[in-house]
């Protein structure tokens, strides 16, 4: 769903990287015998975009609410998902 969204908004398949999902069992993490959570399992997966199309990516970021309307929960602004801009010159190895 996210990959299709990004591609339909102008990114190339090669610019999109998807991590292996992690699954959390909320019942396994209960302490103190409190109420059980409504949803037992939660899954997280990171999607990373490597692109020189900075303006296009920033434009797409403003449209991510459309994914929420489809029922997808998005998180951001935490340690694991920070925006980072890397210049092409900094990715090249220097020759001596």
Short mmCIF file of C-alpha atoms in Angstrom, two decimals:
data_model
loop_
_atom_site.label_atom_id
_atom_site.label_comp_id
_atom_site.label_asym_id
_atom_site.label_seq_id
_atom_site.Cartn_x
_atom_site.Cartn_y
_atom_site.Cartn_z
CA UNK A 1 0.00 0.00 0.00
CA UNK A 2 2.74 2.50 0.94
CA UNK A 3 4.98 1.48 -1.96
CA UNK A 4 2.08 1.95 -4.41
CA UNK A 5 1.30 5.34 -2.86
CA UNK A 6 4.90 6.53 -3.25
CA UNK A 7 5.20 5.29 -6.83
CA UNK A 8 1.84 6.80 -7.84
CA UNK A 9 3.12 10.11 -6.49
CA UNK A 10 6.24 10.15 -8.66
CA UNK A 11 8.96 8.09 -6.96
CA UNK A 12 10.80 5.18 -8.57
CA UNK A 13 10.74 1.64 -7.15
CA UNK A 14 14.53 1.83 -6.73
CA UNK A 15 14.17 4.85 -4.40
CA UNK A 16 12.06 2.94 -1.86
CA UNK A 17 13.43 0.62 0.82
CA UNK A 18 11.23 -1.37 3.21
CA UNK A 19 12.47 -2.94 6.45
CA UNK A 20 11.52 -6.33 7.84
CA UNK A 21 8.41 -5.92 10.03
CA UNK A 22 8.57 -6.34 13.80
CA UNK A 23 5.62 -7.86 15.66
CA UNK A 24 4.84 -7.02 19.28
CA UNK A 25 2.61 -9.30 21.39
CA UNK A 26 0.94 -6.97 23.92
CA UNK A 27 -0.23 -9.91 26.05
CA UNK A 28 3.37 -11.03 26.53
CA UNK A 29 4.25 -7.61 27.95
CA UNK A 30 1.55 -7.34 30.64
CA UNK A 31 2.80 -6.41 34.08
CA UNK A 32 0.76 -6.22 37.27
CA UNK A 33 -2.30 -8.09 35.99
CA UNK A 34 -4.05 -5.05 34.51
CA UNK A 35 -6.66 -5.10 31.78
CA UNK A 36 -5.67 -6.76 28.55
CA UNK A 37 -5.25 -4.41 25.60
CA UNK A 38 -7.93 -4.42 22.92
CA UNK A 39 -5.46 -5.43 20.21
CA UNK A 40 -3.00 -8.18 21.04
CA UNK A 41 -0.56 -7.78 18.16
CA UNK A 42 1.00 -4.67 16.68
CA UNK A 43 3.31 -4.57 13.70
CA UNK A 44 5.86 -1.93 12.75
CA UNK A 45 7.72 -1.52 9.52
CA UNK A 46 9.97 1.30 8.32
CA UNK A 47 9.83 2.68 4.81
CA UNK A 48 12.87 4.69 3.74
CA UNK A 49 13.13 6.86 0.64
CA UNK A 50 16.53 7.55 -0.89
CA UNK A 51 15.99 10.16 -3.61
CA UNK A 52 17.54 13.26 -5.10
CA UNK A 53 13.99 14.56 -5.68
CA UNK A 54 13.82 16.44 -2.37
CA UNK A 55 10.97 18.74 -3.42
CA UNK A 56 8.92 15.77 -4.66
CA UNK A 57 9.49 13.81 -1.43
CA UNK A 58 8.51 16.82 0.69
CA UNK A 59 5.35 17.20 -1.39
CA UNK A 60 4.50 13.51 -0.89
CA UNK A 61 5.02 13.88 2.87
CA UNK A 62 2.13 16.38 2.95
CA UNK A 63 -0.15 13.74 1.39
CA UNK A 64 0.47 10.92 3.89
CA UNK A 65 -2.87 11.65 5.59
CA UNK A 66 -4.40 9.93 2.56
CA UNK A 67 -2.88 6.66 3.81
CA UNK A 68 -4.53 7.23 7.19
CA UNK A 69 -7.90 7.51 5.45
CA UNK A 70 -7.23 4.01 4.11
CA UNK A 71 -6.76 2.70 7.67
CA UNK A 72 -2.98 2.73 7.85
CA UNK A 73 -1.47 4.08 11.07
CA UNK A 74 1.66 6.16 10.54
CA UNK A 75 4.20 7.29 13.11
CA UNK A 76 6.99 9.76 12.79
CA UNK A 77 9.12 12.29 14.59
CA UNK A 78 10.68 9.70 16.85
CA UNK A 79 14.23 8.47 17.16
CA UNK A 80 13.75 5.63 14.66
CA UNK A 81 12.23 7.75 11.91
CA UNK A 82 13.99 11.05 11.48
CA UNK A 83 14.32 12.99 8.26
CA UNK A 84 17.89 13.17 7.05
CA UNK A 85 19.20 15.03 4.02
CA UNK A 86 22.42 13.67 2.55
CA UNK A 87 24.25 15.49 -0.22
CA UNK A 88 25.53 13.37 -3.12
CA UNK A 89 29.08 14.64 -2.52
CA UNK A 90 29.11 13.23 1.01
CA UNK A 91 28.27 9.73 -0.23
CA UNK A 92 31.24 9.45 -2.61
CA UNK A 93 34.48 7.90 -1.48
CA UNK A 94 37.45 10.16 -1.80
CA UNK A 95 40.36 8.93 -3.92
CA UNK A 96 43.95 9.44 -2.85
#
